[in-house]
mmCIF file with all atom_site columns, C-alpha atoms and ligand atoms in Angstrom:
data_model
loop_
_atom_site.group_PDB
_atom_site.id
_atom_site.type_symbol
_atom_site.label_atom_id
_atom_site.label_alt_id
_atom_site.label_comp_id
_atom_site.label_asym_id
_atom_site.label_entity_id
_atom_site.label_seq_id
_atom_site.pdbx_PDB_ins_code
_atom_site.Cartn_x
_atom_site.Cartn_y
_atom_site.Cartn_z
_atom_site.occupancy
_atom_site.B_iso_or_equiv
_atom_site.pdbx_formal_charge
_atom_site.auth_seq_id
_atom_site.auth_comp_id
_atom_site.auth_asym_id
_atom_site.auth_atom_id
_atom_site.pdbx_PDB_model_num
ATOM   1   C CA  . MET A 1 1   ? -68.798 88.324 -21.606 1.00 76.00 ? 1   MET A CA  1
ATOM   2   C CA  . ALA A 1 2   ? -65.725 90.403 -22.454 1.00 78.00 ? 2   ALA A CA  1
ATOM   3   C CA  . SER A 1 3   ? -62.763 89.912 -20.124 1.00 78.00 ? 3   SER A CA  1
ATOM   4   C CA  . GLU A 1 4   ? -62.956 93.574 -18.915 1.00 81.00 ? 4   GLU A CA  1
ATOM   5   C CA  . ASP A 1 5   ? -66.578 92.947 -17.872 1.00 84.00 ? 5   ASP A CA  1
ATOM   6   C CA  . SER A 1 6   ? -65.676 89.762 -15.991 1.00 88.00 ? 6   SER A CA  1
ATOM   7   C CA  . THR A 1 7   ? -62.843 91.609 -14.213 1.00 91.00 ? 7   THR A CA  1
ATOM   8   C CA  . GLU A 1 8   ? -65.290 94.358 -13.248 1.00 93.00 ? 8   GLU A CA  1
ATOM   9   C CA  . LEU A 1 9   ? -67.779 91.749 -11.975 1.00 95.00 ? 9   LEU A CA  1
ATOM   10  C CA  . GLU A 1 10  ? -65.079 90.062 -9.865  1.00 95.00 ? 10  GLU A CA  1
ATOM   11  C CA  . ALA A 1 11  ? -63.901 93.466 -8.594  1.00 97.00 ? 11  ALA A CA  1
ATOM   12  C CA  . ALA A 1 12  ? -67.444 94.432 -7.577  1.00 97.00 ? 12  ALA A CA  1
ATOM   13  C CA  . LEU A 1 13  ? -67.982 91.150 -5.706  1.00 98.00 ? 13  LEU A CA  1
ATOM   14  C CA  . VAL A 1 14  ? -64.655 91.455 -3.874  1.00 98.00 ? 14  VAL A CA  1
ATOM   15  C CA  . ARG A 1 15  ? -65.122 95.188 -3.131  1.00 97.00 ? 15  ARG A CA  1
ATOM   16  C CA  . GLY A 1 16  ? -68.403 94.307 -1.399  1.00 97.00 ? 16  GLY A CA  1
ATOM   17  C CA  . LEU A 1 17  ? -66.569 92.324 1.306   1.00 98.00 ? 17  LEU A CA  1
ATOM   18  C CA  . HIS A 1 18  ? -65.919 93.830 4.741   1.00 97.00 ? 18  HIS A CA  1
ATOM   19  C CA  . GLY A 1 19  ? -64.733 92.689 8.153   1.00 98.00 ? 19  GLY A CA  1
ATOM   20  C CA  . THR A 1 20  ? -62.501 89.648 8.495   1.00 98.00 ? 20  THR A CA  1
ATOM   21  C CA  . VAL A 1 21  ? -62.135 87.964 5.093   1.00 98.00 ? 21  VAL A CA  1
ATOM   22  C CA  . LEU A 1 22  ? -60.492 84.575 4.564   1.00 98.00 ? 22  LEU A CA  1
ATOM   23  C CA  . GLU A 1 23  ? -59.239 84.182 0.993   1.00 98.00 ? 23  GLU A CA  1
ATOM   24  C CA  . VAL A 1 24  ? -58.745 80.490 0.203   1.00 98.00 ? 24  VAL A CA  1
ATOM   25  C CA  . GLY A 1 25  ? -56.323 79.371 -2.519  1.00 98.00 ? 25  GLY A CA  1
ATOM   26  C CA  . ALA A 1 26  ? -55.114 82.951 -2.731  1.00 98.00 ? 26  ALA A CA  1
ATOM   27  C CA  . GLY A 1 27  ? -52.300 82.088 -5.171  1.00 96.00 ? 27  GLY A CA  1
ATOM   28  C CA  . ASP A 1 28  ? -49.910 85.017 -5.410  1.00 96.00 ? 28  ASP A CA  1
ATOM   29  C CA  . GLY A 1 29  ? -52.580 87.525 -4.391  1.00 97.00 ? 29  GLY A CA  1
ATOM   30  C CA  . ALA A 1 30  ? -54.379 88.550 -7.584  1.00 96.00 ? 30  ALA A CA  1
ATOM   31  C CA  . ASN A 1 31  ? -57.298 90.012 -5.605  1.00 97.00 ? 31  ASN A CA  1
ATOM   32  C CA  . PHE A 1 32  ? -55.421 92.511 -3.413  1.00 97.00 ? 32  PHE A CA  1
ATOM   33  C CA  . GLY A 1 33  ? -56.203 95.393 -5.770  1.00 97.00 ? 33  GLY A CA  1
ATOM   34  C CA  . PHE A 1 34  ? -59.959 94.798 -5.366  1.00 97.00 ? 34  PHE A CA  1
ATOM   35  C CA  . LEU A 1 35  ? -60.125 94.425 -1.562  1.00 97.00 ? 35  LEU A CA  1
ATOM   36  C CA  . ALA A 1 36  ? -61.567 97.288 0.507   1.00 97.00 ? 36  ALA A CA  1
ATOM   37  C CA  . GLU A 1 37  ? -58.987 98.950 2.750   1.00 95.00 ? 37  GLU A CA  1
ATOM   38  C CA  . ASP A 1 38  ? -60.902 98.161 5.965   1.00 95.00 ? 38  ASP A CA  1
ATOM   39  C CA  . VAL A 1 39  ? -60.794 94.400 5.326   1.00 97.00 ? 39  VAL A CA  1
ATOM   40  C CA  . ASP A 1 40  ? -58.854 92.290 7.826   1.00 97.00 ? 40  ASP A CA  1
ATOM   41  C CA  . TRP A 1 41  ? -57.480 89.835 5.253   1.00 98.00 ? 41  TRP A CA  1
ATOM   42  C CA  . ILE A 1 42  ? -56.375 86.272 6.061   1.00 98.00 ? 42  ILE A CA  1
ATOM   43  C CA  . GLY A 1 43  ? -54.803 84.350 3.184   1.00 98.00 ? 43  GLY A CA  1
ATOM   44  C CA  . LEU A 1 44  ? -54.736 80.563 2.871   1.00 98.00 ? 44  LEU A CA  1
ATOM   45  C CA  . GLU A 1 45  ? -52.588 78.885 0.221   1.00 97.00 ? 45  GLU A CA  1
ATOM   46  C CA  . PRO A 1 46  ? -51.207 75.311 0.237   1.00 97.00 ? 46  PRO A CA  1
ATOM   47  C CA  . ASN A 1 47  ? -48.616 75.679 -2.518  1.00 94.00 ? 47  ASN A CA  1
ATOM   48  C CA  . PRO A 1 48  ? -45.225 76.741 -1.063  1.00 91.00 ? 48  PRO A CA  1
ATOM   49  C CA  . ARG A 1 49  ? -44.226 78.244 -4.427  1.00 89.00 ? 49  ARG A CA  1
ATOM   50  C CA  . ASP A 1 50  ? -47.183 80.646 -4.224  1.00 93.00 ? 50  ASP A CA  1
ATOM   51  C CA  . THR A 1 51  ? -47.019 81.382 -0.502  1.00 95.00 ? 51  THR A CA  1
ATOM   52  C CA  . GLU A 1 52  ? -43.689 83.216 -0.841  1.00 94.00 ? 52  GLU A CA  1
ATOM   53  C CA  . ALA A 1 53  ? -45.046 85.552 -3.530  1.00 96.00 ? 53  ALA A CA  1
ATOM   54  C CA  . LEU A 1 54  ? -48.313 85.849 -1.589  1.00 98.00 ? 54  LEU A CA  1
ATOM   55  C CA  . ARG A 1 55  ? -46.486 86.984 1.574   1.00 97.00 ? 55  ARG A CA  1
ATOM   56  C CA  . ALA A 1 56  ? -44.470 89.536 -0.403  1.00 97.00 ? 56  ALA A CA  1
ATOM   57  C CA  . ASN A 1 57  ? -47.577 90.899 -2.161  1.00 97.00 ? 57  ASN A CA  1
ATOM   58  C CA  . ALA A 1 58  ? -49.561 90.944 1.099   1.00 98.00 ? 58  ALA A CA  1
ATOM   59  C CA  . ALA A 1 59  ? -46.826 93.093 2.707   1.00 96.00 ? 59  ALA A CA  1
ATOM   60  C CA  . ARG A 1 60  ? -46.819 95.408 -0.331  1.00 97.00 ? 60  ARG A CA  1
ATOM   61  C CA  . TRP A 1 61  ? -50.582 95.919 0.023   1.00 97.00 ? 61  TRP A CA  1
ATOM   62  C CA  . GLY A 1 62  ? -50.290 96.531 3.791   1.00 96.00 ? 62  GLY A CA  1
ATOM   63  C CA  . ARG A 1 63  ? -51.910 93.229 4.812   1.00 97.00 ? 63  ARG A CA  1
ATOM   64  C CA  . ARG A 1 64  ? -50.254 92.114 8.029   1.00 90.00 ? 64  ARG A CA  1
ATOM   65  C CA  . ARG A 1 65  ? -51.756 88.726 8.920   1.00 90.00 ? 65  ARG A CA  1
ATOM   66  C CA  . GLU A 1 66  ? -49.664 85.550 8.677   1.00 89.00 ? 66  GLU A CA  1
ATOM   67  C CA  . VAL A 1 67  ? -50.491 83.523 5.522   1.00 96.00 ? 67  VAL A CA  1
ATOM   68  C CA  . LEU A 1 68  ? -51.928 80.092 6.398   1.00 98.00 ? 68  LEU A CA  1
ATOM   69  C CA  . VAL A 1 69  ? -50.142 77.291 4.567   1.00 97.00 ? 69  VAL A CA  1
ATOM   70  C CA  . ALA A 1 70  ? -53.046 74.858 4.476   1.00 98.00 ? 70  ALA A CA  1
ATOM   71  C CA  . THR A 1 71  ? -55.805 73.452 2.315   1.00 98.00 ? 71  THR A CA  1
ATOM   72  C CA  . CYS A 1 72  ? -59.394 74.486 2.176   1.00 98.00 ? 72  CYS A CA  1
ATOM   73  C CA  . GLU A 1 73  ? -60.405 70.989 3.301   1.00 98.00 ? 73  GLU A CA  1
ATOM   74  C CA  . ASP A 1 74  ? -58.677 71.555 6.663   1.00 98.00 ? 74  ASP A CA  1
ATOM   75  C CA  . ILE A 1 75  ? -58.734 75.252 7.555   1.00 98.00 ? 75  ILE A CA  1
ATOM   76  C CA  . PRO A 1 76  ? -56.648 75.958 10.686  1.00 98.00 ? 76  PRO A CA  1
ATOM   77  C CA  . LEU A 1 77  ? -59.119 78.491 12.130  1.00 98.00 ? 77  LEU A CA  1
ATOM   78  C CA  . PRO A 1 78  ? -61.816 78.202 14.823  1.00 98.00 ? 78  PRO A CA  1
ATOM   79  C CA  . ASP A 1 79  ? -65.534 77.927 14.088  1.00 98.00 ? 79  ASP A CA  1
ATOM   80  C CA  . GLU A 1 80  ? -67.486 81.036 13.013  1.00 98.00 ? 80  GLU A CA  1
ATOM   81  C CA  . CYS A 1 81  ? -64.516 83.410 13.107  1.00 98.00 ? 81  CYS A CA  1
ATOM   82  C CA  . VAL A 1 82  ? -64.703 85.177 9.712   1.00 98.00 ? 82  VAL A CA  1
ATOM   83  C CA  . ASP A 1 83  ? -67.254 87.492 8.104   1.00 98.00 ? 83  ASP A CA  1
ATOM   84  C CA  . ALA A 1 84  ? -66.601 86.270 4.571   1.00 98.00 ? 84  ALA A CA  1
ATOM   85  C CA  . VAL A 1 85  ? -64.703 83.693 2.547   1.00 98.00 ? 85  VAL A CA  1
ATOM   86  C CA  . LEU A 1 86  ? -63.383 84.517 -0.917  1.00 98.00 ? 86  LEU A CA  1
ATOM   87  C CA  . SER A 1 87  ? -62.555 81.878 -3.542  1.00 98.00 ? 87  SER A CA  1
ATOM   88  C CA  . THR A 1 88  ? -61.512 82.722 -7.089  1.00 98.00 ? 88  THR A CA  1
ATOM   89  C CA  . LEU A 1 89  ? -60.670 79.773 -9.359  1.00 97.00 ? 89  LEU A CA  1
ATOM   90  C CA  . VAL A 1 90  ? -60.124 77.440 -6.399  1.00 98.00 ? 90  VAL A CA  1
ATOM   91  C CA  . LEU A 1 91  ? -63.096 75.054 -6.136  1.00 98.00 ? 91  LEU A CA  1
ATOM   92  C CA  . CYS A 1 92  ? -61.999 73.584 -9.481  1.00 97.00 ? 92  CYS A CA  1
ATOM   93  C CA  . SER A 1 93  ? -58.700 72.626 -7.840  1.00 96.00 ? 93  SER A CA  1
ATOM   94  C CA  . VAL A 1 94  ? -59.479 71.372 -4.343  1.00 98.00 ? 94  VAL A CA  1
ATOM   95  C CA  . GLU A 1 95  ? -59.183 67.637 -3.837  1.00 96.00 ? 95  GLU A CA  1
ATOM   96  C CA  . ASP A 1 96  ? -62.540 67.264 -2.050  1.00 97.00 ? 96  ASP A CA  1
ATOM   97  C CA  . GLN A 1 97  ? -65.056 69.976 -2.955  1.00 98.00 ? 97  GLN A CA  1
ATOM   98  C CA  . GLN A 1 98  ? -67.680 68.856 -0.423  1.00 98.00 ? 98  GLN A CA  1
ATOM   99  C CA  . LYS A 1 99  ? -65.193 68.855 2.462   1.00 98.00 ? 99  LYS A CA  1
ATOM   100 C CA  . ALA A 1 100 ? -63.850 72.260 1.352   1.00 98.00 ? 100 ALA A CA  1
ATOM   101 C CA  . LEU A 1 101 ? -67.369 73.734 1.408   1.00 98.00 ? 101 LEU A CA  1
ATOM   102 C CA  . GLU A 1 102 ? -68.040 72.180 4.842   1.00 98.00 ? 102 GLU A CA  1
ATOM   103 C CA  . GLU A 1 103 ? -64.902 73.861 6.152   1.00 98.00 ? 103 GLU A CA  1
ATOM   104 C CA  . ILE A 1 104 ? -65.832 77.199 4.557   1.00 98.00 ? 104 ILE A CA  1
ATOM   105 C CA  . ILE A 1 105 ? -69.247 77.016 6.250   1.00 98.00 ? 105 ILE A CA  1
ATOM   106 C CA  . ARG A 1 106 ? -67.660 76.032 9.572   1.00 98.00 ? 106 ARG A CA  1
ATOM   107 C CA  . VAL A 1 107 ? -65.397 79.098 9.726   1.00 98.00 ? 107 VAL A CA  1
ATOM   108 C CA  . LEU A 1 108 ? -68.068 81.558 8.478   1.00 98.00 ? 108 LEU A CA  1
ATOM   109 C CA  . ARG A 1 109 ? -70.079 83.338 11.123  1.00 98.00 ? 109 ARG A CA  1
ATOM   110 C CA  . PRO A 1 110 ? -73.882 83.042 10.709  1.00 98.00 ? 110 PRO A CA  1
ATOM   111 C CA  . GLY A 1 111 ? -74.956 85.541 8.030   1.00 98.00 ? 111 GLY A CA  1
ATOM   112 C CA  . GLY A 1 112 ? -71.426 85.542 6.591   1.00 98.00 ? 112 GLY A CA  1
ATOM   113 C CA  . ALA A 1 113 ? -70.849 85.540 2.832   1.00 98.00 ? 113 ALA A CA  1
ATOM   114 C CA  . PHE A 1 114 ? -69.043 83.160 0.507   1.00 98.00 ? 114 PHE A CA  1
ATOM   115 C CA  . VAL A 1 115 ? -67.956 84.966 -2.671  1.00 98.00 ? 115 VAL A CA  1
ATOM   116 C CA  . PHE A 1 116 ? -66.853 82.815 -5.588  1.00 98.00 ? 116 PHE A CA  1
ATOM   117 C CA  . VAL A 1 117 ? -65.645 83.143 -9.165  1.00 98.00 ? 117 VAL A CA  1
ATOM   118 C CA  . GLU A 1 118 ? -65.170 79.731 -10.783 1.00 97.00 ? 118 GLU A CA  1
ATOM   119 C CA  . HIS A 1 119 ? -65.050 78.080 -14.187 1.00 97.00 ? 119 HIS A CA  1
ATOM   120 C CA  . VAL A 1 120 ? -67.603 75.275 -14.256 1.00 98.00 ? 120 VAL A CA  1
ATOM   121 C CA  . ALA A 1 121 ? -68.842 72.294 -16.235 1.00 97.00 ? 121 ALA A CA  1
ATOM   122 C CA  . ALA A 1 122 ? -70.712 72.879 -19.494 1.00 97.00 ? 122 ALA A CA  1
ATOM   123 C CA  . ALA A 1 123 ? -74.291 71.570 -19.776 1.00 96.00 ? 123 ALA A CA  1
ATOM   124 C CA  . PRO A 1 124 ? -74.565 67.748 -19.653 1.00 96.00 ? 124 PRO A CA  1
ATOM   125 C CA  . ARG A 1 125 ? -74.491 65.885 -22.977 1.00 96.00 ? 125 ARG A CA  1
ATOM   126 C CA  . THR A 1 126 ? -72.822 68.745 -24.893 1.00 96.00 ? 126 THR A CA  1
ATOM   127 C CA  . VAL A 1 127 ? -69.643 68.379 -26.927 1.00 94.00 ? 127 VAL A CA  1
ATOM   128 C CA  . LEU A 1 128 ? -67.869 70.811 -24.607 1.00 95.00 ? 128 LEU A CA  1
ATOM   129 C CA  . ARG A 1 129 ? -68.826 68.738 -21.563 1.00 96.00 ? 129 ARG A CA  1
ATOM   130 C CA  . GLY A 1 130 ? -67.310 65.684 -23.265 1.00 96.00 ? 130 GLY A CA  1
ATOM   131 C CA  . VAL A 1 131 ? -64.121 67.613 -24.004 1.00 93.00 ? 131 VAL A CA  1
ATOM   132 C CA  . GLN A 1 132 ? -63.983 68.830 -20.384 1.00 95.00 ? 132 GLN A CA  1
ATOM   133 C CA  . ARG A 1 133 ? -64.371 65.257 -19.090 1.00 96.00 ? 133 ARG A CA  1
ATOM   134 C CA  . LEU A 1 134 ? -61.639 63.917 -21.392 1.00 96.00 ? 134 LEU A CA  1
ATOM   135 C CA  . ALA A 1 135 ? -59.217 66.779 -20.681 1.00 93.00 ? 135 ALA A CA  1
ATOM   136 C CA  . THR A 1 136 ? -59.632 66.797 -16.887 1.00 95.00 ? 136 THR A CA  1
ATOM   137 C CA  . PRO A 1 137 ? -57.120 63.989 -16.092 1.00 95.00 ? 137 PRO A CA  1
ATOM   138 C CA  . LEU A 1 138 ? -54.531 66.079 -17.950 1.00 95.00 ? 138 LEU A CA  1
ATOM   139 C CA  . THR A 1 139 ? -55.403 69.442 -16.366 1.00 93.00 ? 139 THR A CA  1
ATOM   140 C CA  . ARG A 1 140 ? -55.428 67.813 -12.907 1.00 94.00 ? 140 ARG A CA  1
ATOM   141 C CA  . ARG A 1 141 ? -51.843 66.730 -13.477 1.00 94.00 ? 141 ARG A CA  1
ATOM   142 C CA  . LEU A 1 142 ? -50.542 69.807 -15.278 1.00 92.00 ? 142 LEU A CA  1
ATOM   143 C CA  . ASP A 1 143 ? -52.579 72.695 -13.840 1.00 89.00 ? 143 ASP A CA  1
ATOM   144 C CA  . ARG A 1 144 ? -52.464 72.466 -10.023 1.00 84.00 ? 144 ARG A CA  1
ATOM   145 C CA  . GLY A 1 145 ? -55.278 69.906 -9.682  1.00 90.00 ? 145 GLY A CA  1
ATOM   146 C CA  . CYS A 1 146 ? -57.722 71.788 -11.933 1.00 94.00 ? 146 CYS A CA  1
ATOM   147 C CA  . HIS A 1 147 ? -60.945 69.906 -12.855 1.00 95.00 ? 147 HIS A CA  1
ATOM   148 C CA  . LEU A 1 148 ? -62.742 71.325 -15.901 1.00 95.00 ? 148 LEU A CA  1
ATOM   149 C CA  . ASP A 1 149 ? -65.976 69.412 -15.374 1.00 96.00 ? 149 ASP A CA  1
ATOM   150 C CA  . ARG A 1 150 ? -67.183 70.307 -11.882 1.00 98.00 ? 150 ARG A CA  1
ATOM   151 C CA  . GLU A 1 151 ? -70.797 71.339 -11.266 1.00 98.00 ? 151 GLU A CA  1
ATOM   152 C CA  . THR A 1 152 ? -69.663 73.830 -8.661  1.00 98.00 ? 152 THR A CA  1
ATOM   153 C CA  . VAL A 1 153 ? -72.889 75.850 -8.427  1.00 98.00 ? 153 VAL A CA  1
ATOM   154 C CA  . ASP A 1 154 ? -74.825 72.656 -7.628  1.00 98.00 ? 154 ASP A CA  1
ATOM   155 C CA  . SER A 1 155 ? -72.194 71.759 -5.005  1.00 98.00 ? 155 SER A CA  1
ATOM   156 C CA  . ILE A 1 156 ? -72.560 75.183 -3.375  1.00 98.00 ? 156 ILE A CA  1
ATOM   157 C CA  . ARG A 1 157 ? -76.354 74.791 -3.321  1.00 98.00 ? 157 ARG A CA  1
ATOM   158 C CA  . ARG A 1 158 ? -76.089 71.263 -1.870  1.00 98.00 ? 158 ARG A CA  1
ATOM   159 C CA  . SER A 1 159 ? -73.684 72.503 0.834   1.00 98.00 ? 159 SER A CA  1
ATOM   160 C CA  . GLY A 1 160 ? -76.526 74.410 2.506   1.00 97.00 ? 160 GLY A CA  1
ATOM   161 C CA  . LEU A 1 161 ? -75.287 77.901 1.596   1.00 98.00 ? 161 LEU A CA  1
ATOM   162 C CA  . ARG A 1 162 ? -78.016 80.126 0.123   1.00 98.00 ? 162 ARG A CA  1
ATOM   163 C CA  . ILE A 1 163 ? -76.959 81.671 -3.182  1.00 98.00 ? 163 ILE A CA  1
ATOM   164 C CA  . ASP A 1 164 ? -78.322 85.213 -3.296  1.00 97.00 ? 164 ASP A CA  1
ATOM   165 C CA  . GLU A 1 165 ? -76.353 86.513 -6.291  1.00 98.00 ? 165 GLU A CA  1
ATOM   166 C CA  . LEU A 1 166 ? -75.341 84.443 -9.312  1.00 98.00 ? 166 LEU A CA  1
ATOM   167 C CA  . HIS A 1 167 ? -73.858 85.427 -12.690 1.00 97.00 ? 167 HIS A CA  1
ATOM   168 C CA  . GLU A 1 168 ? -73.383 82.698 -15.291 1.00 97.00 ? 168 GLU A CA  1
ATOM   169 C CA  . TYR A 1 169 ? -71.387 83.626 -18.384 1.00 96.00 ? 169 TYR A CA  1
ATOM   170 C CA  . ARG A 1 170 ? -68.799 82.346 -20.829 1.00 96.00 ? 170 ARG A CA  1
ATOM   171 C CA  . MET A 1 171 ? -65.191 83.373 -21.246 1.00 95.00 ? 171 MET A CA  1
ATOM   172 C CA  . PRO A 1 172 ? -62.711 82.722 -24.051 1.00 92.00 ? 172 PRO A CA  1
ATOM   173 C CA  . SER A 1 173 ? -60.567 79.630 -23.361 1.00 85.00 ? 173 SER A CA  1
ATOM   174 C CA  . GLY A 1 174 ? -57.688 80.725 -25.585 1.00 80.00 ? 174 GLY A CA  1
ATOM   175 C CA  . LEU A 1 175 ? -58.329 77.617 -27.726 1.00 79.00 ? 175 LEU A CA  1
ATOM   176 C CA  . GLY A 1 176 ? -60.966 79.148 -30.003 1.00 83.00 ? 176 GLY A CA  1
ATOM   177 C CA  . PHE A 1 177 ? -64.025 78.330 -27.872 1.00 86.00 ? 177 PHE A CA  1
ATOM   178 C CA  . THR A 1 178 ? -65.575 79.697 -24.705 1.00 92.00 ? 178 THR A CA  1
ATOM   179 C CA  . ILE A 1 179 ? -65.995 78.016 -21.328 1.00 93.00 ? 179 ILE A CA  1
ATOM   180 C CA  . PRO A 1 180 ? -68.719 78.551 -18.717 1.00 97.00 ? 180 PRO A CA  1
ATOM   181 C CA  . PHE A 1 181 ? -68.074 80.553 -15.564 1.00 97.00 ? 181 PHE A CA  1
ATOM   182 C CA  . ALA A 1 182 ? -70.134 81.218 -12.464 1.00 98.00 ? 182 ALA A CA  1
ATOM   183 C CA  . ALA A 1 183 ? -69.591 84.076 -10.040 1.00 98.00 ? 183 ALA A CA  1
ATOM   184 C CA  . GLY A 1 184 ? -71.650 85.167 -7.096  1.00 98.00 ? 184 GLY A CA  1
ATOM   185 C CA  . ARG A 1 185 ? -72.347 85.367 -3.421  1.00 98.00 ? 185 ARG A CA  1
ATOM   186 C CA  . ALA A 1 186 ? -73.827 82.772 -1.091  1.00 98.00 ? 186 ALA A CA  1
ATOM   187 C CA  . VAL A 1 187 ? -74.831 83.277 2.529   1.00 98.00 ? 187 VAL A CA  1
ATOM   188 C CA  . LYS A 1 188 ? -74.601 81.045 5.602   1.00 98.00 ? 188 LYS A CA  1
ATOM   189 C CA  . ALA A 1 189 ? -77.983 80.909 7.372   1.00 95.00 ? 189 ALA A CA  1
HETATM 190 C C1  . SAM B 2 .   ? -55.959 78.795 -10.500 1.00 51.11 ? 201 SAM B C1  1
HETATM 191 S S1  . SAM B 2 .   ? -55.175 79.176 -9.015  1.00 51.11 ? 201 SAM B S1  1
HETATM 192 C C2  . SAM B 2 .   ? -56.100 80.628 -8.486  1.00 51.11 ? 201 SAM B C2  1
HETATM 193 C C3  . SAM B 2 .   ? -55.300 81.525 -7.603  1.00 51.11 ? 201 SAM B C3  1
HETATM 194 C C4  . SAM B 2 .   ? -56.023 82.818 -7.162  1.00 51.11 ? 201 SAM B C4  1
HETATM 195 N N1  . SAM B 2 .   ? -57.183 82.519 -6.342  1.00 51.11 ? 201 SAM B N1  1
HETATM 196 C C5  . SAM B 2 .   ? -56.417 83.661 -8.353  1.00 51.11 ? 201 SAM B C5  1
HETATM 197 O O1  . SAM B 2 .   ? -57.616 83.903 -8.569  1.00 51.11 ? 201 SAM B O1  1
HETATM 198 O O2  . SAM B 2 .   ? -55.493 84.086 -9.085  1.00 51.11 ? 201 SAM B O2  1
HETATM 199 C C6  . SAM B 2 .   ? -55.775 77.899 -7.912  1.00 51.11 ? 201 SAM B C6  1
HETATM 200 C C7  . SAM B 2 .   ? -55.204 78.044 -6.522  1.00 51.11 ? 201 SAM B C7  1
HETATM 201 O O3  . SAM B 2 .   ? -55.838 77.091 -5.656  1.00 51.11 ? 201 SAM B O3  1
HETATM 202 C C8  . SAM B 2 .   ? -54.842 76.539 -4.825  1.00 51.11 ? 201 SAM B C8  1
HETATM 203 N N2  . SAM B 2 .   ? -55.313 75.243 -4.312  1.00 51.11 ? 201 SAM B N2  1
HETATM 204 C C9  . SAM B 2 .   ? -55.216 74.017 -4.883  1.00 51.11 ? 201 SAM B C9  1
HETATM 205 N N3  . SAM B 2 .   ? -55.744 73.082 -4.072  1.00 51.11 ? 201 SAM B N3  1
HETATM 206 C C10 . SAM B 2 .   ? -56.190 73.742 -2.971  1.00 51.11 ? 201 SAM B C10 1
HETATM 207 C C11 . SAM B 2 .   ? -56.826 73.317 -1.765  1.00 51.11 ? 201 SAM B C11 1
HETATM 208 N N4  . SAM B 2 .   ? -57.117 72.024 -1.557  1.00 51.11 ? 201 SAM B N4  1
HETATM 209 N N5  . SAM B 2 .   ? -57.126 74.231 -0.839  1.00 51.11 ? 201 SAM B N5  1
HETATM 210 C C12 . SAM B 2 .   ? -56.846 75.550 -1.061  1.00 51.11 ? 201 SAM B C12 1
HETATM 211 N N6  . SAM B 2 .   ? -56.240 76.017 -2.188  1.00 51.11 ? 201 SAM B N6  1
HETATM 212 C C13 . SAM B 2 .   ? -55.922 75.109 -3.122  1.00 51.11 ? 201 SAM B C13 1
HETATM 213 C C14 . SAM B 2 .   ? -53.627 76.424 -5.731  1.00 51.11 ? 201 SAM B C14 1
HETATM 214 O O4  . SAM B 2 .   ? -52.425 76.264 -5.011  1.00 51.11 ? 201 SAM B O4  1
HETATM 215 C C15 . SAM B 2 .   ? -53.716 77.742 -6.483  1.00 51.11 ? 201 SAM B C15 1
HETATM 216 O O5  . SAM B 2 .   ? -53.070 78.785 -5.798  1.00 51.11 ? 201 SAM B O5  1
#
């Protein structure tokens, strides 16, 4: 997929969110431009270097909620209080993916949506999968905890969320080969 098409796909998924939306691992706020105006946005970001830029960008985009300085594995919000959770390039980085998904499900109201855009592991027993496995100790250290070899779609399915939209595609890595991505929407029963 061309990068313009993947941006359009991400934009369409994010534009489809309404109500109270918790964005986990929001970084410096790359998704603000895609969010519908009526969204009551809550940002969560554990990295103090990003939270400052996130607060400034949130104010610029007219988002008034306090940014939560916390991890996805321990979300400081009550049960079933948000209509949607948004995660772009975050489930590769969390320390404990299963716990993070449990927390996402806990804070989602029944029928609420989890929208994700993530790079994922290549098919088992491929050269790329081997490269991802070997490179992951390095990317964990150098790239904010990023794991290249996570089977994130399987983790989402195992979590109990029901995936009702899924796009699987490849994007250029910048190193002369492409890496697999998955983007979509899953629903809490
Ligand atoms: C690759 S960046 C993506 C940032 C943003 N979502 C985007 O799409 O530009 C990964 C983000 O996940 C955050 N992160 C890492 N571990 C996390 C955790 N356990 N819980 C929540 N966010 C985490 C990092 O601080 C970083 O902001």
